[in-house]
């Protein structure tokens, strides 16, 4: 596999969907999936040396960042962690341009986190409308952003906050039997989706594990080596990575929609979670965060992604078997049951899966390059 081959193919397929230079699903709202896709483009720009991808990020972000730094379609009063994710793209823009509007937008999102409602032990609620609930998804949305803010603006208390969020939700959602983390936790024990004894949701959702795993590697990248909680975060990541490896499907190298129900009727190998876990584990191995996980785990999963989920045609690369979306509670109540997770729509080519596929491809290319250099005795 030649350097940048798959990452560039995936990115070009996404760009082929643009109209008048804008991708409809990235330009339509201030959303977390669009934010993840743009971040993947930003990192591809750095990895491939192609400035074009960075310009795509700027063009789409400038649809939302107003001249005075306010963010179109964003409301701090919602206290929604999902709204933080797209802000990760502001740091490079600010560093590259020096434009004050980007810094002001960053500060606005930090202000949300400062006022974010919390559990009694200081865990961020996922959203204001979900009282006393911590979701694994939310750690990805907010923690890498806050860690990068802490590094960029020399605000060490930000690292302390990130460590608190990562460690607290792990403590509350971890299943002691399997070592895997349940999708969410309700401190109040009010929700129908939670176990009345533990407050944990009923199942281990693959994509939620993916969100949390990515949150750890993307946050640790910014942490100072001497931070008192850095080693502990790395330790729980190592322990969790072994649990993830233990439920990797032996035949395909992939992971199921519900990771605690392997092989059960209707349960299926799911693309977005498999791509996220491949990305996080590969990055953890490459950066030395995971000492006991063999890289064979991710080479197998990445091969499985291509074999089971990917097709190609004249329009480019296609990714299949993506869970369109899953959550808990809400107006149209989602009860977190097995049947609920199986009932959500399975789609192809959704950015919810394609963005992690791009991230995983970049990371696998980096890992392959590092392994090649190692074999030549260059490292």
C-alpha positions as a Markdown table, in Angstrom:
| # | Residue | x | y | z |
|---|---|---|---|---|
| 1 | Unk | 0.0 | 0.0 | 0.0 |
| 2 | Unk | 1.7 | 3.1 | -1.2 |
| 3 | Unk | 1.9 | 6.1 | 1.1 |
| 4 | Unk | -1.3 | 8.2 | 1.3 |
| 5 | Unk | -3.0 | 6.0 | -1.2 |
| 6 | Unk | -6.2 | 5.2 | 0.7 |
| 7 | Unk | -6.5 | 8.4 | 2.7 |
| 8 | Unk | -6.3 | 10.5 | -0.5 |
| 9 | Unk | -8.8 | 8.2 | -2.3 |
| 10 | Unk | -11.3 | 8.6 | 0.5 |
| 11 | Unk | -10.8 | 12.4 | 0.7 |
| 12 | Unk | -11.2 | 12.8 | -3.0 |
| 13 | Unk | -14.4 | 10.8 | -3.0 |
| 14 | Unk | -15.9 | 13.1 | -0.3 |
| 15 | Unk | -14.8 | 16.2 | -2.3 |
| 16 | Unk | -16.4 | 14.8 | -5.4 |
| 17 | Unk | -19.7 | 15.3 | -3.6 |
| 18 | Unk | -19.2 | 19.1 | -3.3 |
| 19 | Unk | -21.4 | 21.6 | -5.0 |
| 20 | Unk | -19.9 | 25.0 | -5.8 |
| 21 | Unk | -17.0 | 24.1 | -3.6 |
| 22 | Unk | -19.0 | 23.1 | -0.5 |
| 23 | Unk | -20.0 | 19.7 | 0.8 |
| 24 | Unk | -23.8 | 19.8 | 1.6 |
| 25 | Unk | -23.4 | 17.7 | 4.8 |
| 26 | Unk | -20.4 | 19.7 | 6.1 |
| 27 | Unk | -21.8 | 23.1 | 5.2 |
| 28 | Unk | -25.3 | 22.6 | 6.4 |
| 29 | Unk | -24.9 | 23.1 | 10.2 |
| 30 | Unk | -22.5 | 23.6 | 13.1 |
| 31 | Unk | -22.4 | 19.8 | 13.8 |
| 32 | Unk | -20.1 | 17.3 | 15.4 |
| 33 | Unk | -19.9 | 14.9 | 12.4 |
| 34 | Unk | -18.9 | 17.7 | 10.0 |
| 35 | Unk | -16.4 | 18.8 | 12.6 |
| 36 | Unk | -14.8 | 15.3 | 12.6 |
| 37 | Unk | -14.7 | 15.2 | 8.8 |
| 38 | Unk | -13.0 | 18.6 | 8.7 |
| 39 | Unk | -10.5 | 17.6 | 11.3 |
| 40 | Unk | -9.7 | 14.5 | 9.2 |
| 41 | Unk | -9.1 | 16.8 | 6.2 |
| 42 | Unk | -6.8 | 19.0 | 8.3 |
| 43 | Unk | -4.7 | 16.1 | 9.4 |
| 44 | Unk | -4.6 | 14.7 | 5.8 |
| 45 | Unk | -3.3 | 18.1 | 4.7 |
| 46 | Unk | -0.4 | 17.8 | 7.2 |
| 47 | Unk | 0.2 | 14.1 | 6.4 |
| 48 | Unk | 0.1 | 14.4 | 2.6 |
| 49 | Unk | 1.6 | 17.9 | 2.3 |
| 50 | Unk | -1.3 | 18.9 | 0.2 |
| 51 | Unk | -2.5 | 22.4 | 1.2 |
| 52 | Unk | -5.8 | 21.9 | -0.7 |
| 53 | Unk | -7.3 | 19.9 | 2.1 |
| 54 | Unk | -6.6 | 22.6 | 4.6 |
| 55 | Unk | -8.2 | 25.2 | 2.4 |
| 56 | Unk | -11.3 | 23.1 | 2.4 |
| 57 | Unk | -11.4 | 23.3 | 6.2 |
| 58 | Unk | -11.0 | 27.0 | 6.2 |
| 59 | Unk | -13.7 | 27.5 | 3.5 |
| 60 | Unk | -16.2 | 25.5 | 5.4 |
| 61 | Unk | -15.4 | 26.9 | 8.9 |
| 62 | Unk | -15.7 | 30.4 | 7.5 |
| 63 | Unk | -19.4 | 29.7 | 6.8 |
| 64 | Unk | -19.9 | 29.7 | 10.6 |
| 65 | Unk | -17.2 | 31.9 | 12.2 |
| 66 | Unk | -18.4 | 35.5 | 11.9 |
| 67 | Unk | -16.1 | 38.5 | 11.8 |
| 68 | Unk | -16.7 | 39.3 | 15.5 |
| 69 | Unk | -15.9 | 35.6 | 16.5 |
| 70 | Unk | -19.5 | 34.6 | 17.1 |
| 71 | Unk | -20.5 | 31.2 | 15.7 |
| 72 | Unk | -23.5 | 31.0 | 13.4 |
| 73 | Unk | -26.2 | 28.4 | 14.5 |
| 74 | Unk | -24.5 | 27.9 | 17.9 |
| 75 | Unk | -26.1 | 28.6 | 21.2 |
| 76 | Unk | -24.1 | 28.4 | 24.5 |
| 77 | Unk | -27.4 | 28.1 | 26.4 |
| 78 | Unk | -28.0 | 24.6 | 25.0 |
| 79 | Unk | -24.9 | 23.3 | 27.0 |
| 80 | Unk | -24.5 | 20.6 | 24.4 |
| 81 | Unk | -21.1 | 18.9 | 24.3 |
| 82 | Unk | -21.7 | 17.9 | 20.7 |
| 83 | Unk | -21.3 | 21.6 | 19.8 |
| 84 | Unk | -17.7 | 21.7 | 21.0 |
| 85 | Unk | -16.4 | 19.2 | 18.5 |
| 86 | Unk | -16.3 | 21.4 | 15.4 |
| 87 | Unk | -14.2 | 23.9 | 17.4 |
| 88 | Unk | -11.2 | 21.6 | 17.2 |
| 89 | Unk | -10.6 | 23.0 | 13.8 |
| 90 | Unk | -10.2 | 26.5 | 15.1 |
| 91 | Unk | -6.7 | 26.1 | 16.5 |
| 92 | Unk | -4.9 | 25.5 | 13.2 |
| 93 | Unk | -6.9 | 28.3 | 11.6 |
| 94 | Unk | -5.9 | 30.7 | 14.4 |
| 95 | Unk | -2.3 | 29.6 | 14.3 |
| 96 | Unk | -2.0 | 29.8 | 10.5 |
| 97 | Unk | -3.8 | 33.1 | 10.0 |
| 98 | Unk | -3.6 | 35.0 | 13.3 |
| 99 | Unk | -7.2 | 36.1 | 12.7 |
| 100 | Unk | -8.7 | 37.2 | 16.0 |
| 101 | Unk | -12.2 | 35.8 | 15.1 |
| 102 | Unk | -10.9 | 32.2 | 15.5 |
| 103 | Unk | -9.5 | 32.9 | 19.0 |
| 104 | Unk | -12.7 | 34.5 | 20.0 |
| 105 | Unk | -14.7 | 31.5 | 18.8 |
| 106 | Unk | -12.4 | 29.2 | 20.8 |
| 107 | Unk | -12.9 | 31.3 | 23.9 |
| 108 | Unk | -16.7 | 31.1 | 23.4 |
| 109 | Unk | -16.6 | 27.3 | 23.4 |
| 110 | Unk | -14.3 | 27.2 | 26.5 |
| 111 | Unk | -16.9 | 29.5 | 28.2 |
| 112 | Unk | -19.5 | 26.8 | 27.5 |
| 113 | Unk | -17.4 | 24.1 | 29.2 |
| 114 | Unk | -16.8 | 26.4 | 32.2 |
| 115 | Unk | -20.5 | 26.6 | 32.7 |
| 116 | Unk | -21.4 | 23.1 | 31.6 |
| 117 | Unk | -23.8 | 21.5 | 34.0 |
| 118 | Unk | -22.2 | 18.7 | 36.0 |
| 119 | Unk | -22.8 | 15.6 | 38.1 |
| 120 | Unk | -22.1 | 15.8 | 41.8 |
| 121 | Unk | -18.5 | 14.7 | 41.2 |
| 122 | Unk | -17.9 | 17.2 | 38.4 |
| 123 | Unk | -18.7 | 15.1 | 35.3 |
| 124 | Unk | -20.1 | 17.1 | 32.4 |
| 125 | Unk | -23.7 | 16.4 | 31.6 |
| 126 | Unk | -23.9 | 15.3 | 27.9 |
| 127 | Unk | -26.5 | 18.0 | 27.3 |
| 128 | Unk | -28.6 | 20.4 | 29.4 |
| 129 | Unk | -31.6 | 18.4 | 28.3 |
| 130 | Unk | -30.1 | 15.2 | 29.6 |
| 131 | Unk | -29.8 | 15.9 | 33.4 |
| 132 | Unk | -27.1 | 14.1 | 35.4 |
| 133 | Unk | -26.1 | 11.9 | 32.4 |
| 134 | Unk | -22.6 | 11.3 | 31.2 |
| 135 | Unk | -22.2 | 9.7 | 27.7 |
| 136 | Unk | -19.0 | 8.3 | 26.2 |
| 137 | Unk | -19.6 | 10.3 | 23.1 |
| 138 | Unk | -19.3 | 13.6 | 25.0 |
| 139 | Unk | -15.8 | 12.9 | 26.2 |
| 140 | Unk | -14.6 | 12.8 | 22.5 |
| 141 | Unk | -16.6 | 16.0 | 21.7 |
| 142 | Unk | -15.0 | 18.0 | 24.5 |
| 143 | Unk | -11.8 | 16.6 | 26.0 |
| 144 | Unk | -9.4 | 16.8 | 23.0 |
| 145 | Unk | -10.6 | 20.4 | 22.4 |
| 146 | Unk | -10.0 | 21.4 | 26.0 |
| 147 | Unk | -6.6 | 19.6 | 26.1 |
| 148 | Unk | -5.5 | 21.5 | 23.0 |
| 149 | Unk | -6.8 | 24.7 | 24.5 |
| 150 | Unk | -4.8 | 24.1 | 27.7 |
| 151 | Unk | -1.6 | 23.5 | 25.6 |
| 152 | Unk | -2.1 | 26.4 | 23.2 |
| 153 | Unk | -3.1 | 29.0 | 25.8 |
| 154 | Unk | -0.9 | 27.8 | 28.6 |
| 155 | Unk | -4.0 | 27.0 | 30.8 |
| 156 | Unk | -2.9 | 23.9 | 32.8 |
| 157 | Unk | -6.2 | 23.7 | 34.7 |
| 158 | Unk | -7.6 | 22.5 | 31.4 |
| 159 | Unk | -5.5 | 19.4 | 31.6 |
| 160 | Unk | -6.8 | 18.7 | 35.1 |
| 161 | Unk | -10.4 | 19.0 | 33.8 |
| 162 | Unk | -9.8 | 16.7 | 30.9 |
| 163 | Unk | -8.3 | 14.1 | 33.2 |
| 164 | Unk | -11.3 | 14.4 | 35.5 |
| 165 | Unk | -13.7 | 13.8 | 32.7 |
| 166 | Unk | -11.8 | 10.8 | 31.2 |
| 167 | Unk | -11.2 | 9.1 | 34.5 |
| 168 | Unk | -14.7 | 9.7 | 36.0 |
| 169 | Unk | -16.7 | 8.3 | 33.1 |
| 170 | Unk | -14.5 | 5.3 | 32.9 |
| 171 | Unk | -15.1 | 4.6 | 36.6 |
| 172 | Unk | -18.9 | 5.0 | 36.2 |
| 173 | Unk | -19.4 | 3.0 | 32.9 |
| 174 | Unk | -16.8 | 0.2 | 33.1 |
| 175 | Unk | -18.1 | -3.3 | 33.2 |
| 176 | Unk | -15.9 | -5.2 | 35.7 |
| 177 | Unk | -16.6 | -8.5 | 34.0 |
| 178 | Unk | -15.5 | -7.5 | 30.5 |
| 179 | Unk | -13.5 | -4.3 | 31.0 |
| 180 | Unk | -15.6 | -2.6 | 28.3 |
| 181 | Unk | -17.5 | 0.6 | 28.9 |
| 182 | Unk | -21.2 | 1.0 | 28.7 |
| 183 | Unk | -22.6 | 3.7 | 26.5 |
| 184 | Unk | -23.7 | 6.1 | 29.3 |
| 185 | Unk | -24.3 | 6.6 | 33.0 |
| 186 | Unk | -27.2 | 8.2 | 34.8 |
| 187 | Unk | -26.3 | 9.5 | 38.2 |
| 188 | Unk | -30.0 | 10.1 | 39.1 |
| 189 | Unk | -31.0 | 6.5 | 38.1 |
| 190 | Unk | -34.2 | 8.1 | 36.6 |
| 191 | Unk | -33.9 | 6.9 | 33.0 |
| 192 | Unk | -35.6 | 3.8 | 31.8 |
| 193 | Unk | -32.4 | 3.0 | 29.9 |
| 194 | Unk | -30.2 | 2.6 | 33.0 |
| 195 | Unk | -29.6 | -0.2 | 35.4 |
| 196 | Unk | -31.1 | 0.9 | 38.7 |
| 197 | Unk | -28.2 | -0.4 | 40.7 |
| 198 | Unk | -25.2 | 0.9 | 38.8 |
| 199 | Unk | -26.8 | 3.7 | 36.7 |
| 200 | Unk | -25.0 | 2.3 | 33.6 |
| 201 | Unk | -26.9 | 1.9 | 30.3 |
| 202 | Unk | -27.6 | -1.7 | 29.4 |
| 203 | Unk | -25.2 | -2.4 | 26.6 |
| 204 | Unk | -21.7 | -1.8 | 25.2 |
| 205 | Unk | -22.2 | 0.2 | 21.9 |
| 206 | Unk | -19.3 | -0.2 | 19.5 |
| 207 | Unk | -19.3 | 3.4 | 18.4 |
| 208 | Unk | -19.4 | 4.8 | 21.9 |
| 209 | Unk | -16.3 | 2.7 | 22.7 |
| 210 | Unk | -14.8 | 4.2 | 19.6 |
| 211 | Unk | -15.6 | 7.8 | 20.7 |
| 212 | Unk | -14.0 | 7.2 | 24.1 |
| 213 | Unk | -10.9 | 5.5 | 22.7 |
| 214 | Unk | -10.4 | 8.4 | 20.2 |
| 215 | Unk | -10.9 | 10.9 | 23.1 |
| 216 | Unk | -8.0 | 9.3 | 25.0 |
| 217 | Unk | -5.5 | 9.3 | 22.2 |
| 218 | Unk | -6.4 | 12.7 | 20.9 |
| 219 | Unk | -6.3 | 14.2 | 24.4 |
| 220 | Unk | -3.0 | 12.6 | 25.5 |
| 221 | Unk | -1.3 | 14.0 | 22.4 |
| 222 | Unk | -1.5 | 17.4 | 24.0 |
| 223 | Unk | -0.8 | 16.4 | 27.6 |
| 224 | Unk | 2.5 | 17.4 | 29.2 |
| 225 | Unk | 4.6 | 14.4 | 30.1 |
| 226 | Unk | 4.8 | 15.4 | 33.8 |
| 227 | Unk | 1.0 | 15.8 | 34.3 |
| 228 | Unk | 0.1 | 13.7 | 37.4 |
| 229 | Unk | -2.8 | 12.0 | 35.7 |
| 230 | Unk | -1.1 | 11.2 | 32.4 |
| 231 | Unk | 0.1 | 7.8 | 33.4 |
| 232 | Unk | -3.2 | 6.8 | 34.9 |
| 233 | Unk | -5.1 | 7.8 | 31.7 |
| 234 | Unk | -2.6 | 5.7 | 29.7 |
| 235 | Unk | -3.0 | 2.8 | 32.1 |
| 236 | Unk | -6.8 | 2.7 | 31.8 |
| 237 | Unk | -6.4 | 3.0 | 28.0 |
| 238 | Unk | -4.0 | -0.1 | 28.0 |
| 239 | Unk | -6.4 | -2.1 | 30.2 |
| 240 | Unk | -9.4 | -1.1 | 28.0 |
| 241 | Unk | -7.4 | -1.8 | 24.8 |
| 242 | Unk | -6.9 | -5.4 | 25.9 |
| 243 | Unk | -10.7 | -5.7 | 26.6 |
| 244 | Unk | -11.4 | -4.4 | 23.1 |
| 245 | Unk | -8.9 | -6.9 | 21.6 |
| 246 | Unk | -10.6 | -9.7 | 23.5 |
| 247 | Unk | -14.0 | -9.1 | 21.7 |
| 248 | Unk | -12.4 | -8.5 | 18.2 |
| 249 | Unk | -14.2 | -10.9 | 15.8 |
| 250 | Unk | -11.7 | -13.6 | 15.1 |
| 251 | Unk | -12.7 | -14.2 | 11.5 |
| 252 | Unk | -13.0 | -10.6 | 10.3 |
| 253 | Unk | -10.9 | -8.6 | 12.7 |
| 254 | Unk | -13.8 | -6.2 | 13.2 |
| 255 | Unk | -16.1 | -5.2 | 16.0 |
| 256 | Unk | -19.9 | -5.6 | 16.4 |
| 257 | Unk | -22.5 | -3.0 | 16.8 |
| 258 | Unk | -23.0 | -4.2 | 20.4 |
| 259 | Unk | -19.6 | -5.4 | 21.6 |
| 260 | Unk | -21.1 | -7.4 | 24.6 |
| 261 | Unk | -23.4 | -9.5 | 22.3 |
| 262 | Unk | -21.0 | -11.0 | 19.7 |
| 263 | Unk | -22.7 | -13.5 | 17.4 |
| 264 | Unk | -26.2 | -12.8 | 18.7 |
| 265 | Unk | -29.0 | -12.9 | 16.2 |
| 266 | Unk | -29.3 | -9.5 | 14.2 |
| 267 | Unk | -26.1 | -8.1 | 15.8 |
| 268 | Unk | -23.7 | -7.1 | 12.9 |
| 269 | Unk | -20.2 | -6.0 | 12.3 |
| 270 | Unk | -20.4 | -2.2 | 12.2 |
| 271 | Unk | -18.2 | 0.2 | 10.2 |
| 272 | Unk | -18.0 | 3.4 | 12.2 |
| 273 | Unk | -17.1 | 1.8 | 15.5 |
| 274 | Unk | -14.6 | -0.5 | 13.8 |
| 275 | Unk | -12.9 | 2.4 | 12.0 |
| 276 | Unk | -12.8 | 4.5 | 15.3 |
| 277 | Unk | -11.3 | 1.6 | 17.3 |
| 278 | Unk | -8.7 | 0.9 | 14.5 |
| 279 | Unk | -7.7 | 4.6 | 14.5 |
| 280 | Unk | -7.4 | 4.9 | 18.3 |
| 281 | Unk | -5.5 | 1.6 | 18.8 |
| 282 | Unk | -3.2 | 2.3 | 15.8 |
| 283 | Unk | -2.4 | 5.8 | 17.1 |
| 284 | Unk | -1.9 | 4.5 | 20.7 |
| 285 | Unk | 0.6 | 1.9 | 19.4 |
| 286 | Unk | 2.4 | 4.4 | 17.2 |
| 287 | Unk | 2.8 | 7.0 | 20.0 |
| 288 | Unk | 3.8 | 4.4 | 22.5 |
| 289 | Unk | 0.7 | 4.7 | 24.7 |
| 290 | Unk | 0.0 | 1.0 | 24.3 |
| 291 | Unk | 2.9 | -1.2 | 25.2 |
| 292 | Unk | 1.1 | -4.6 | 25.3 |
| 293 | Unk | -1.0 | -4.5 | 22.2 |
| 294 | Unk | 0.5 | -6.0 | 19.1 |
| 295 | Unk | 0.1 | -4.0 | 15.9 |
| 296 | Unk | -1.3 | -7.1 | 14.3 |
| 297 | Unk | -4.6 | -6.3 | 16.0 |
| 298 | Unk | -5.0 | -3.1 | 13.9 |
| 299 | Unk | -3.5 | -4.5 | 10.7 |
| 300 | Unk | -6.1 | -7.2 | 10.9 |
| 301 | Unk | -9.0 | -4.8 | 11.6 |
| 302 | Unk | -8.0 | -2.4 | 8.8 |
| 303 | Unk | -7.8 | -5.3 | 6.4 |
| 304 | Unk | -11.2 | -6.4 | 7.6 |
| 305 | Unk | -12.6 | -2.9 | 7.0 |
| 306 | Unk | -11.6 | -3.1 | 3.4 |
| 307 | Unk | -12.7 | -6.7 | 2.9 |
| 308 | Unk | -16.2 | -6.4 | 4.6 |
| 309 | Unk | -17.2 | -2.7 | 4.3 |
| 310 | Unk | -15.5 | -1.1 | 1.3 |
| 311 | Unk | -16.4 | -1.1 | -2.4 |
| 312 | Unk | -15.2 | 1.1 | -5.3 |
| 313 | Unk | -16.6 | 2.4 | -8.5 |
| 314 | Unk | -16.2 | 5.4 | -10.9 |
| 315 | Unk | -17.4 | 7.7 | -8.1 |
| 316 | Unk | -14.7 | 6.6 | -5.7 |
| 317 | Unk | -14.6 | 4.7 | -2.4 |
| 318 | Unk | -17.8 | 3.6 | -0.7 |
| 319 | Unk | -18.2 | 2.5 | 3.0 |
| 320 | Unk | -21.1 | 0.3 | 4.0 |
| 321 | Unk | -22.7 | -1.1 | 7.2 |
| 322 | Unk | -22.7 | 2.2 | 9.1 |
| 323 | Unk | -25.1 | 2.7 | 12.0 |
| 324 | Unk | -26.7 | 6.0 | 11.1 |
| 325 | Unk | -27.2 | 7.2 | 14.7 |
| 326 | Unk | -27.9 | 5.9 | 18.1 |
| 327 | Unk | -28.6 | 7.5 | 21.5 |
| 328 | Unk | -30.5 | 7.2 | 24.7 |
| 329 | Unk | -33.7 | 8.8 | 26.1 |
| 330 | Unk | -34.9 | 11.9 | 24.3 |
| 331 | Unk | -38.3 | 12.9 | 23.0 |
| 332 | Unk | -38.8 | 9.8 | 20.9 |
| 333 | Unk | -37.6 | 7.6 | 23.7 |
| 334 | Unk | -34.6 | 5.3 | 23.1 |
| 335 | Unk | -34.6 | 2.7 | 25.8 |
| 336 | Unk | -31.1 | 1.3 | 25.2 |
| 337 | Unk | -32.3 | -2.2 | 24.8 |
| 338 | Unk | -30.8 | -4.8 | 22.4 |
| 339 | Unk | -33.8 | -4.4 | 20.0 |
| 340 | Unk | -33.3 | -0.6 | 20.1 |
| 341 | Unk | -29.7 | -0.7 | 18.9 |
| 342 | Unk | -30.6 | -3.3 | 16.2 |
| 343 | Unk | -33.5 | -1.0 | 15.0 |
| 344 | Unk | -31.4 | 2.0 | 14.0 |
| 345 | Unk | -30.9 | 2.5 | 10.3 |
| 346 | Unk | -27.8 | 1.0 | 8.6 |
| 347 | Unk | -26.5 | 3.2 | 5.8 |
| 348 | Unk | -23.7 | 3.6 | 3.3 |
| 349 | Unk | -21.3 | 6.5 | 2.7 |
| 350 | Unk | -22.5 | 8.5 | 5.7 |
| 351 | Unk | -19.8 | 10.9 | 7.1 |
| 352 | Unk | -20.4 | 9.3 | 10.5 |
| 353 | Unk | -18.5 | 6.3 | 9.1 |
| 354 | Unk | -16.4 | 7.9 | 6.3 |
| 355 | Unk | -14.7 | 10.4 | 8.5 |
| 356 | Unk | -13.4 | 7.7 | 10.9 |
| 357 | Unk | -12.4 | 5.6 | 7.9 |
| 358 | Unk | -10.3 | 8.6 | 6.7 |
| 359 | Unk | -8.8 | 9.0 | 10.2 |
| 360 | Unk | -8.0 | 5.3 | 10.4 |
| 361 | Unk | -6.4 | 5.3 | 7.0 |
| 362 | Unk | -4.2 | 8.3 | 7.8 |
| 363 | Unk | -3.1 | 6.6 | 11.1 |
| 364 | Unk | -2.5 | 3.2 | 9.5 |
| 365 | Unk | -0.3 | 4.9 | 6.8 |
| 366 | Unk | 1.6 | 6.6 | 9.6 |
| 367 | Unk | 2.0 | 3.3 | 11.5 |
| 368 | Unk | 3.1 | 1.4 | 8.4 |
| 369 | Unk | 5.7 | 4.1 | 7.6 |
| 370 | Unk | 7.0 | 4.0 | 11.2 |
| 371 | Unk | 7.2 | 0.2 | 11.1 |
| 372 | Unk | 9.1 | 0.4 | 7.8 |
| 373 | Unk | 11.5 | 2.9 | 9.2 |
| 374 | Unk | 12.0 | 0.7 | 12.2 |
| 375 | Unk | 12.8 | -2.4 | 10.0 |
| 376 | Unk | 15.4 | -0.3 | 8.2 |
| 377 | Unk | 17.0 | 0.6 | 11.5 |
| 378 | Unk | 16.2 | 4.3 | 11.1 |
| 379 | Unk | 14.4 | 4.6 | 14.5 |
